PDB file of N, CA and C in Angstrom:
ATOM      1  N   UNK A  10     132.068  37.838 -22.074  1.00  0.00           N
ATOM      2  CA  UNK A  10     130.646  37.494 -22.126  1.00  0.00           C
ATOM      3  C   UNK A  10     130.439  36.020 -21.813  1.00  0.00           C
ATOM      4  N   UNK A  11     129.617  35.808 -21.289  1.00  0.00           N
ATOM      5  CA  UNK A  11     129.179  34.848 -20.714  1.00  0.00           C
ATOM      6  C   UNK A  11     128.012  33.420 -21.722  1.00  0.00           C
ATOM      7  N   UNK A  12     127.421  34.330 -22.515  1.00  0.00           N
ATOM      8  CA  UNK A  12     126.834  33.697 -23.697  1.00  0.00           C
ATOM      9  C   UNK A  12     124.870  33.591 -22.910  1.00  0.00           C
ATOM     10  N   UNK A  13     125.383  34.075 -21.683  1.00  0.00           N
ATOM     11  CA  UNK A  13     124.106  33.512 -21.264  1.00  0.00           C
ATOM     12  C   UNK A  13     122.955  34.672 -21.712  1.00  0.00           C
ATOM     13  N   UNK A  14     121.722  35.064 -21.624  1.00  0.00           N
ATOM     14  CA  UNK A  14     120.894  35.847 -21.611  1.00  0.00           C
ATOM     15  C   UNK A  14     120.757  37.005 -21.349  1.00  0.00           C
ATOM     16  N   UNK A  15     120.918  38.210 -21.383  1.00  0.00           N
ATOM     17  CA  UNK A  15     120.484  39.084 -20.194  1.00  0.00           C
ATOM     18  C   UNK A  15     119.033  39.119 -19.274  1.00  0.00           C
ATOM     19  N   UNK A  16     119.418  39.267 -18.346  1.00  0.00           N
ATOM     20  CA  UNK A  16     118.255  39.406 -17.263  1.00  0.00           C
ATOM     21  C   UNK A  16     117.447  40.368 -16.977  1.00  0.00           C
ATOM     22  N   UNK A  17     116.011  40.676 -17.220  1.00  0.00           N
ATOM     23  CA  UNK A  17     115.386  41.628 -17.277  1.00  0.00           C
ATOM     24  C   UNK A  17     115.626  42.401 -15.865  1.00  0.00           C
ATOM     25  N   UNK A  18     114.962  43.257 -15.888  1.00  0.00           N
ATOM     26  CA  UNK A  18     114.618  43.667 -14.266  1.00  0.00           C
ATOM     27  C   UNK A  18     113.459  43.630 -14.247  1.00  0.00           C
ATOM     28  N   UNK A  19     113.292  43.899 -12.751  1.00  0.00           N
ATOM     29  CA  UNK A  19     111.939  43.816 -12.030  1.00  0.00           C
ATOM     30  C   UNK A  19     110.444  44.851 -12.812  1.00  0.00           C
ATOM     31  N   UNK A  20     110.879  46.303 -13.050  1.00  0.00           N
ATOM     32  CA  UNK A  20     110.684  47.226 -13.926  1.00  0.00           C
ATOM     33  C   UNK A  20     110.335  46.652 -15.051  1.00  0.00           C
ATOM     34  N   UNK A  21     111.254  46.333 -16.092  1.00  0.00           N
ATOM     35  CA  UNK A  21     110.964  45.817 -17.476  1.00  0.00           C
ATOM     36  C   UNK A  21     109.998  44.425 -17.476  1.00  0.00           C
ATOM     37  N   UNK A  22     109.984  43.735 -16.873  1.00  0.00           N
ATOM     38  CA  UNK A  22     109.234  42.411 -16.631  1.00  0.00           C
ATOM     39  C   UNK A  22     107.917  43.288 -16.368  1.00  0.00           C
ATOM     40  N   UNK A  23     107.837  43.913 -14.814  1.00  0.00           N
ATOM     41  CA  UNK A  23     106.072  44.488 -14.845  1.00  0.00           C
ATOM     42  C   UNK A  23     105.681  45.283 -16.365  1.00  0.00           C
ATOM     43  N   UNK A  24     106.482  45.947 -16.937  1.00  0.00           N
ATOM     44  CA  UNK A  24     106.020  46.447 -18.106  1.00  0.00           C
ATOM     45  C   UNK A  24     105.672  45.633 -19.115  1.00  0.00           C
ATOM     46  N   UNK A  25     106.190  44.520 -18.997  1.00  0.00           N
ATOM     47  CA  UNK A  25     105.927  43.596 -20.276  1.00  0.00           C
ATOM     48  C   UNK A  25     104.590  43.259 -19.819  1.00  0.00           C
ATOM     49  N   UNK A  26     103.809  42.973 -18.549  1.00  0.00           N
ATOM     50  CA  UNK A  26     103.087  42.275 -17.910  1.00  0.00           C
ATOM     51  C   UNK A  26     101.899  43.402 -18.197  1.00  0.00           C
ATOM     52  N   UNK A  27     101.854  44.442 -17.788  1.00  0.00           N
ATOM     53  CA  UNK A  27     101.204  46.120 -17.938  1.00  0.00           C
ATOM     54  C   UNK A  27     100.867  46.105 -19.880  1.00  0.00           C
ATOM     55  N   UNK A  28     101.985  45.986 -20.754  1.00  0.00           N
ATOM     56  CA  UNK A  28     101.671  46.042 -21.789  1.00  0.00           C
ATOM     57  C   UNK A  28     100.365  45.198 -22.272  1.00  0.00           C
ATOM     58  N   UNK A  29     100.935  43.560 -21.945  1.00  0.00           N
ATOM     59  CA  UNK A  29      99.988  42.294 -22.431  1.00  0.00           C
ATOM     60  C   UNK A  29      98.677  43.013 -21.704  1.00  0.00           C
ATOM     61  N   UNK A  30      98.918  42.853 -20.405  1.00  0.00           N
ATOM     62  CA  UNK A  30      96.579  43.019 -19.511  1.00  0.00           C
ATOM     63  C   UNK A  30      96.478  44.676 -20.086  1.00  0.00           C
ATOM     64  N   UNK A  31      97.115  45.444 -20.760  1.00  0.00           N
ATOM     65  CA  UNK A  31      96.271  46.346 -21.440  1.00  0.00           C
ATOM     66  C   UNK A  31      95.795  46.498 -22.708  1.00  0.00           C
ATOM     67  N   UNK A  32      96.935  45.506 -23.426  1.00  0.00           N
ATOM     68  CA  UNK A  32      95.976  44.818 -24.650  1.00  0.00           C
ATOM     69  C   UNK A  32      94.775  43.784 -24.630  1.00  0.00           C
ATOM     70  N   UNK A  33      94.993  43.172 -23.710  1.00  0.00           N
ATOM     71  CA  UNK A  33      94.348  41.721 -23.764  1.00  0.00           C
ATOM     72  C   UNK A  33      93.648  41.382 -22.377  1.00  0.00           C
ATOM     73  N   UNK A  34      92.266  40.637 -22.026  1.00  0.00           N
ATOM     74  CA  UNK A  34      91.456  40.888 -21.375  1.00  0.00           C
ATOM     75  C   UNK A  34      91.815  39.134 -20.953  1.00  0.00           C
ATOM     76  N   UNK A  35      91.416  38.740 -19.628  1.00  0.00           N
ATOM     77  CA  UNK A  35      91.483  37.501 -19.531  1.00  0.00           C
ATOM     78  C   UNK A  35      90.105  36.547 -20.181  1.00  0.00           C
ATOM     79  N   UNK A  36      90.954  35.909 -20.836  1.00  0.00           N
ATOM     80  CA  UNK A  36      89.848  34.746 -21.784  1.00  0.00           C
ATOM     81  C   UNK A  36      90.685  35.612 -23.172  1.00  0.00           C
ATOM     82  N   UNK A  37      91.520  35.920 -23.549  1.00  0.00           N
ATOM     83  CA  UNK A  37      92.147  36.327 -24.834  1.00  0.00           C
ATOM     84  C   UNK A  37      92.422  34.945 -25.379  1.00  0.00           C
ATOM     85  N   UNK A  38      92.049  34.854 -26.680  1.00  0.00           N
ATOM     86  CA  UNK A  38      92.944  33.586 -27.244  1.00  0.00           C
ATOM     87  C   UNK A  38      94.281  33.906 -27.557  1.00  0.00           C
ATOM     88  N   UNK A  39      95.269  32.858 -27.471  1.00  0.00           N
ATOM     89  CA  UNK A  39      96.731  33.380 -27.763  1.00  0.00           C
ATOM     90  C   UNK A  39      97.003  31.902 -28.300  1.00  0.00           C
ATOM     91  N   UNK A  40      98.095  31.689 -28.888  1.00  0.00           N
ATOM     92  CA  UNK A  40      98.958  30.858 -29.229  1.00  0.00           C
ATOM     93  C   UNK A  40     100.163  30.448 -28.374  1.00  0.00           C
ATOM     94  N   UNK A  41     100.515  29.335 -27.374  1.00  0.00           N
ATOM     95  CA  UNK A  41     101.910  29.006 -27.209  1.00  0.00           C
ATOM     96  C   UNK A  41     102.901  27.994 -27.682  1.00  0.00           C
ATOM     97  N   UNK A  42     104.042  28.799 -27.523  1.00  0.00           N
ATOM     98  CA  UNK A  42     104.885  27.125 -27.362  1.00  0.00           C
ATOM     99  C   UNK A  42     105.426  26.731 -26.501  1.00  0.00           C
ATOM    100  N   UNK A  43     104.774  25.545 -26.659  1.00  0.00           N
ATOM    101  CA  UNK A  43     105.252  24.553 -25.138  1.00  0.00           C
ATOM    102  C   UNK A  43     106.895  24.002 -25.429  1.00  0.00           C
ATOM    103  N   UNK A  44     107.175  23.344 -23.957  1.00  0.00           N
ATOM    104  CA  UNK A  44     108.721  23.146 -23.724  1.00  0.00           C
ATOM    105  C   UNK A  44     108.761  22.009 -24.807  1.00  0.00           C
ATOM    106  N   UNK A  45     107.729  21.105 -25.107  1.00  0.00           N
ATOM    107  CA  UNK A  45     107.895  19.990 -26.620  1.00  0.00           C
ATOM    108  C   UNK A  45     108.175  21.148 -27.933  1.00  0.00           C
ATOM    109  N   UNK A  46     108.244  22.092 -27.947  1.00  0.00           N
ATOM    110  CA  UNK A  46     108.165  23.082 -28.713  1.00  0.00           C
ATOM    111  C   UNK A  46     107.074  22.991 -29.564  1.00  0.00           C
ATOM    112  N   UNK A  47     106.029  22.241 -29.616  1.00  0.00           N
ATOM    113  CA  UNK A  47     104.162  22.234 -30.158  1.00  0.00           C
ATOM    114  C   UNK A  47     103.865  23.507 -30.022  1.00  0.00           C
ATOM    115  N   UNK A  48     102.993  24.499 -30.848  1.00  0.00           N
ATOM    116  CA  UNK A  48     102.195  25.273 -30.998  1.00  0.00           C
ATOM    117  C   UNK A  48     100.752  25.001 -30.642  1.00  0.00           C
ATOM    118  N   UNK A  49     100.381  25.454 -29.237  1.00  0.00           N
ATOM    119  CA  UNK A  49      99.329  24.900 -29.136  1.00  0.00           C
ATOM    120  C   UNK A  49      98.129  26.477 -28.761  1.00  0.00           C
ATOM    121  N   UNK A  50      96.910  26.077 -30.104  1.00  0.00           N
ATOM    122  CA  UNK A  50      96.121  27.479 -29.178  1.00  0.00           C
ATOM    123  C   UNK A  50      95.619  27.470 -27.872  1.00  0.00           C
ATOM    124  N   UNK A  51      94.664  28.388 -27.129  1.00  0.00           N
ATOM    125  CA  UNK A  51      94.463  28.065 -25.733  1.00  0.00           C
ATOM    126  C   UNK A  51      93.932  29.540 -25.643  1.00  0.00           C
ATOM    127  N   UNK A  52      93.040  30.019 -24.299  1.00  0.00           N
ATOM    128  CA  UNK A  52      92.798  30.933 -24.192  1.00  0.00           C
ATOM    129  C   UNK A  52      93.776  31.436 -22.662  1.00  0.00           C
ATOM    130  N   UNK A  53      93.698  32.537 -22.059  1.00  0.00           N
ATOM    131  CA  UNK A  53      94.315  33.210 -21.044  1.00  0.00           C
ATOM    132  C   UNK A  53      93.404  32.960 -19.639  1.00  0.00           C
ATOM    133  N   UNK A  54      93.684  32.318 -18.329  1.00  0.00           N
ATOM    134  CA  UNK A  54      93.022  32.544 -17.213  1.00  0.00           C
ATOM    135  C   UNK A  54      93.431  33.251 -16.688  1.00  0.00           C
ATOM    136  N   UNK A  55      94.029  33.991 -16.491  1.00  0.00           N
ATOM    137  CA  UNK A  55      94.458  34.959 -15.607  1.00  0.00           C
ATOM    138  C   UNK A  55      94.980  36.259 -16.802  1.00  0.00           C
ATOM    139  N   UNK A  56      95.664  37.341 -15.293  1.00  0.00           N
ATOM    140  CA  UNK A  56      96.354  38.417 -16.017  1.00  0.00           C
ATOM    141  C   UNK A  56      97.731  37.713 -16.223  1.00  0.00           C
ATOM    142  N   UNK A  57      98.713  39.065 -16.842  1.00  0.00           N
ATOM    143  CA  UNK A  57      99.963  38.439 -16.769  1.00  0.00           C
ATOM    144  C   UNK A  57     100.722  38.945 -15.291  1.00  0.00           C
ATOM    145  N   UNK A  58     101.532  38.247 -14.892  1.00  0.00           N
ATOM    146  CA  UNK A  58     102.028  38.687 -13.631  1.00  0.00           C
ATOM    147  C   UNK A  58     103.454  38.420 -13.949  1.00  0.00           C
ATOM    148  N   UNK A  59     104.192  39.590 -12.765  1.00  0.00           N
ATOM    149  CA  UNK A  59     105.906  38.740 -12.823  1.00  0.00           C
ATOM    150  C   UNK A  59     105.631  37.459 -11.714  1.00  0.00           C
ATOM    151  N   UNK A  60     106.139  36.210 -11.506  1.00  0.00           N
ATOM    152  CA  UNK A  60     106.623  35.276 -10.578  1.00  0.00           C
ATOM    153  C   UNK A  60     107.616  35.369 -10.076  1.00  0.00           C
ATOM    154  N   UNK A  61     107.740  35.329  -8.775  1.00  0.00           N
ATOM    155  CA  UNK A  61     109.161  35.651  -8.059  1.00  0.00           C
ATOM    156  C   UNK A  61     110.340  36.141  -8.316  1.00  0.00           C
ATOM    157  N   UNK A  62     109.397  37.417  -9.223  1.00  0.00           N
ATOM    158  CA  UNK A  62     110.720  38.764  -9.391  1.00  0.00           C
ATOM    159  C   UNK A  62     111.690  38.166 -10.654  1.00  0.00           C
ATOM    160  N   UNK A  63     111.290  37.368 -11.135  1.00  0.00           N
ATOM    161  CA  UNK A  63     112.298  37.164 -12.321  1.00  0.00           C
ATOM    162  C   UNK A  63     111.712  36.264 -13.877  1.00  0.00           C
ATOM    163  N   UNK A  64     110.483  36.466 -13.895  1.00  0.00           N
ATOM    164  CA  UNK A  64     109.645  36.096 -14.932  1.00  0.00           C
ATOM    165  C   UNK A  64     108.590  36.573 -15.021  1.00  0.00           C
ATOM    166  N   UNK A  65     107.722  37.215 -16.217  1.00  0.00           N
ATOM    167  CA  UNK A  65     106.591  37.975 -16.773  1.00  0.00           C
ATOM    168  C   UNK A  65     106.072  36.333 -17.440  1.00  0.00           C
ATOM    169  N   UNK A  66     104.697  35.662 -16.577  1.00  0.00           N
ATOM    170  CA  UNK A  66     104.461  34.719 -17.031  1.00  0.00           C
ATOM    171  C   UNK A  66     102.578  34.857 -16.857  1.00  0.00           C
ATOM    172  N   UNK A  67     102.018  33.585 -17.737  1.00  0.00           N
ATOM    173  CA  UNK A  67     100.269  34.012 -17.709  1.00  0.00           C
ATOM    174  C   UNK A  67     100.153  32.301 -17.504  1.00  0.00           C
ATOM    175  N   UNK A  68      98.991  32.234 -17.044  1.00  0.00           N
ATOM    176  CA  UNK A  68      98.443  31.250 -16.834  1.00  0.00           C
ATOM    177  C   UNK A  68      97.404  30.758 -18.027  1.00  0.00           C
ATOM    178  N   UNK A  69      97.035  29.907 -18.342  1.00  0.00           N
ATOM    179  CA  UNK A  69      96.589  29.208 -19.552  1.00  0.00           C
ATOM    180  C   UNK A  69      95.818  27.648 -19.283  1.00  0.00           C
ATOM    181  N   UNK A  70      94.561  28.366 -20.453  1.00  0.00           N
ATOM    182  CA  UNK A  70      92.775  27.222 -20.047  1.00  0.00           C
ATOM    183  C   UNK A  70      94.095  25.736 -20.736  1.00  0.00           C
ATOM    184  N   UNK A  71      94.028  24.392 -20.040  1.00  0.00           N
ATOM    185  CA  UNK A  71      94.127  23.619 -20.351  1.00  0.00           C
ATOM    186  C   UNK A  71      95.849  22.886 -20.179  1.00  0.00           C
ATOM    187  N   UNK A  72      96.347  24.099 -19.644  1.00  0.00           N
ATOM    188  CA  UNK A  72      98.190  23.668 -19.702  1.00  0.00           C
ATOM    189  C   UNK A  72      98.364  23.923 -18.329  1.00  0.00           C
ATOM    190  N   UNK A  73      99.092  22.985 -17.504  1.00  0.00           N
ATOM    191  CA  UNK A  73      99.686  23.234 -16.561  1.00  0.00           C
ATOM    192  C   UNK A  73     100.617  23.615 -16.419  1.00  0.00           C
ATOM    193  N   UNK A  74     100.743  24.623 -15.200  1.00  0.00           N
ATOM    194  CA  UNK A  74     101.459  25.791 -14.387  1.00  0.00           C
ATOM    195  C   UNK A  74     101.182  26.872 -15.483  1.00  0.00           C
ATOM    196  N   UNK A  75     102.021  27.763 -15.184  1.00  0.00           N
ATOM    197  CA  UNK A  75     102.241  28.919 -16.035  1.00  0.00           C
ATOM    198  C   UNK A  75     103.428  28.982 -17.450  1.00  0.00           C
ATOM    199  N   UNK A  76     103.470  30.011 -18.038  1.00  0.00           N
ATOM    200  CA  UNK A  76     104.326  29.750 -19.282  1.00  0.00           C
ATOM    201  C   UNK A  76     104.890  31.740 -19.227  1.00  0.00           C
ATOM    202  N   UNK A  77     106.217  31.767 -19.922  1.00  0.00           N
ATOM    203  CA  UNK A  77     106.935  32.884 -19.746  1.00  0.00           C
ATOM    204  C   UNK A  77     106.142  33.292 -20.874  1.00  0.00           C
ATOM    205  N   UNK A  78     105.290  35.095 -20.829  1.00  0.00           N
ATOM    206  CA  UNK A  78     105.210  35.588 -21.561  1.00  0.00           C
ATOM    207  C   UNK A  78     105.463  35.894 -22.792  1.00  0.00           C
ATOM    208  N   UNK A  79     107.122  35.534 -22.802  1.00  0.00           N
ATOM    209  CA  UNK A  79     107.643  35.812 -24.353  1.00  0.00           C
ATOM    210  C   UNK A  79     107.325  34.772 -25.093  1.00  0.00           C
ATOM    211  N   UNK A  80     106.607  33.453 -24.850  1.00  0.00           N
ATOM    212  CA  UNK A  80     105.901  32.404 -25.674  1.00  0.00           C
ATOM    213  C   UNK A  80     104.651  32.207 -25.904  1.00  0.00           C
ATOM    214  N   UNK A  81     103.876  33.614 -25.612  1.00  0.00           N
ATOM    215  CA  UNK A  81     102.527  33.451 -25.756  1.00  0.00           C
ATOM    216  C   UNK A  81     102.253  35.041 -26.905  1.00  0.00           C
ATOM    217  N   UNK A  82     101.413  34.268 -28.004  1.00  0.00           N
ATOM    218  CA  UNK A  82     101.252  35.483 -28.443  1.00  0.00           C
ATOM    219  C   UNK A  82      99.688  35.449 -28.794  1.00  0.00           C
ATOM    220  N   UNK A  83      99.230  36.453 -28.891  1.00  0.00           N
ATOM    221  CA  UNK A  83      97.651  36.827 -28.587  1.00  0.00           C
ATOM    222  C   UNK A  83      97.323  36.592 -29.847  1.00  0.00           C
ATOM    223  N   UNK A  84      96.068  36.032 -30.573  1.00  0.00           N
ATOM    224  CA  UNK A  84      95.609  35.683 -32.058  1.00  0.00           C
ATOM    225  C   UNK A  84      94.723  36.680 -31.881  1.00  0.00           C
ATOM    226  N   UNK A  85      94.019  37.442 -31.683  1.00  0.00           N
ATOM    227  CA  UNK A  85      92.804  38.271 -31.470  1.00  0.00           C
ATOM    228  C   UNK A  85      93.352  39.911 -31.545  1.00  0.00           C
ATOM    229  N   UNK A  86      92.790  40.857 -32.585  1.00  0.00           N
ATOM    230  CA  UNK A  86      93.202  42.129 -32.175  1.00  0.00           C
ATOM    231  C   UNK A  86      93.138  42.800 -31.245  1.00  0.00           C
ATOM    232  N   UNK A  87      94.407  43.548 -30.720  1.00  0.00           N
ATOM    233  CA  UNK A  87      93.872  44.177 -29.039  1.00  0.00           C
ATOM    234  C   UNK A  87      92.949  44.841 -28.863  1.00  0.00           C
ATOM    235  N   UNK A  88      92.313  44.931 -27.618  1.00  0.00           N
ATOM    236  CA  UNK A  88      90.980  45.242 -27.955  1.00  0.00           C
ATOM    237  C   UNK A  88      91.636  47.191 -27.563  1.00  0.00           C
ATOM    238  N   UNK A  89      90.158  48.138 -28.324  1.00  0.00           N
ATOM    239  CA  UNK A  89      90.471  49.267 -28.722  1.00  0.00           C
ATOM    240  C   UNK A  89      90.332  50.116 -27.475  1.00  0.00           C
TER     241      UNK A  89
END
């Protein structure tokens, strides 16, 4: 073993991406953490998308570029 991560696939990444935009509508408030590791709230501009086949990432009101999905978590119940 290598120690490193495993690597999603292409499949599992769109599903993660499919899961989040069917809970969550763009303008969701969520919580991230940034690479300072800060908790910062923020709402969602966009859907979630994969980026060049190897990250499930969303775009976000007030932070530049995008941020990997697995650091954003939604404060708002999904909607029904």
């Amino acid at each position: 073993m290598t120690g490193r991560p495993t690597r999603k696939s292409a499949a599992q990444l769109q599903a993660a991406c499919d899961k989040f935009n069917a809970a969550h509508q763009v303008g969701a408030a969520v919580s991230v953490e940034l690479d300072s590791s800060e908790i910062r709230e923020t709402v969602t501009t966009s859907e979630a998308q994969v980026l060049s086949g190897h990250a499930a990432v969303i775009w976000l009101d007030g932070i530049r570029g995008c941020y990997d999905l697995e650091r954003v978590t939604a404060l708002k119940a999904a909607k029904a």
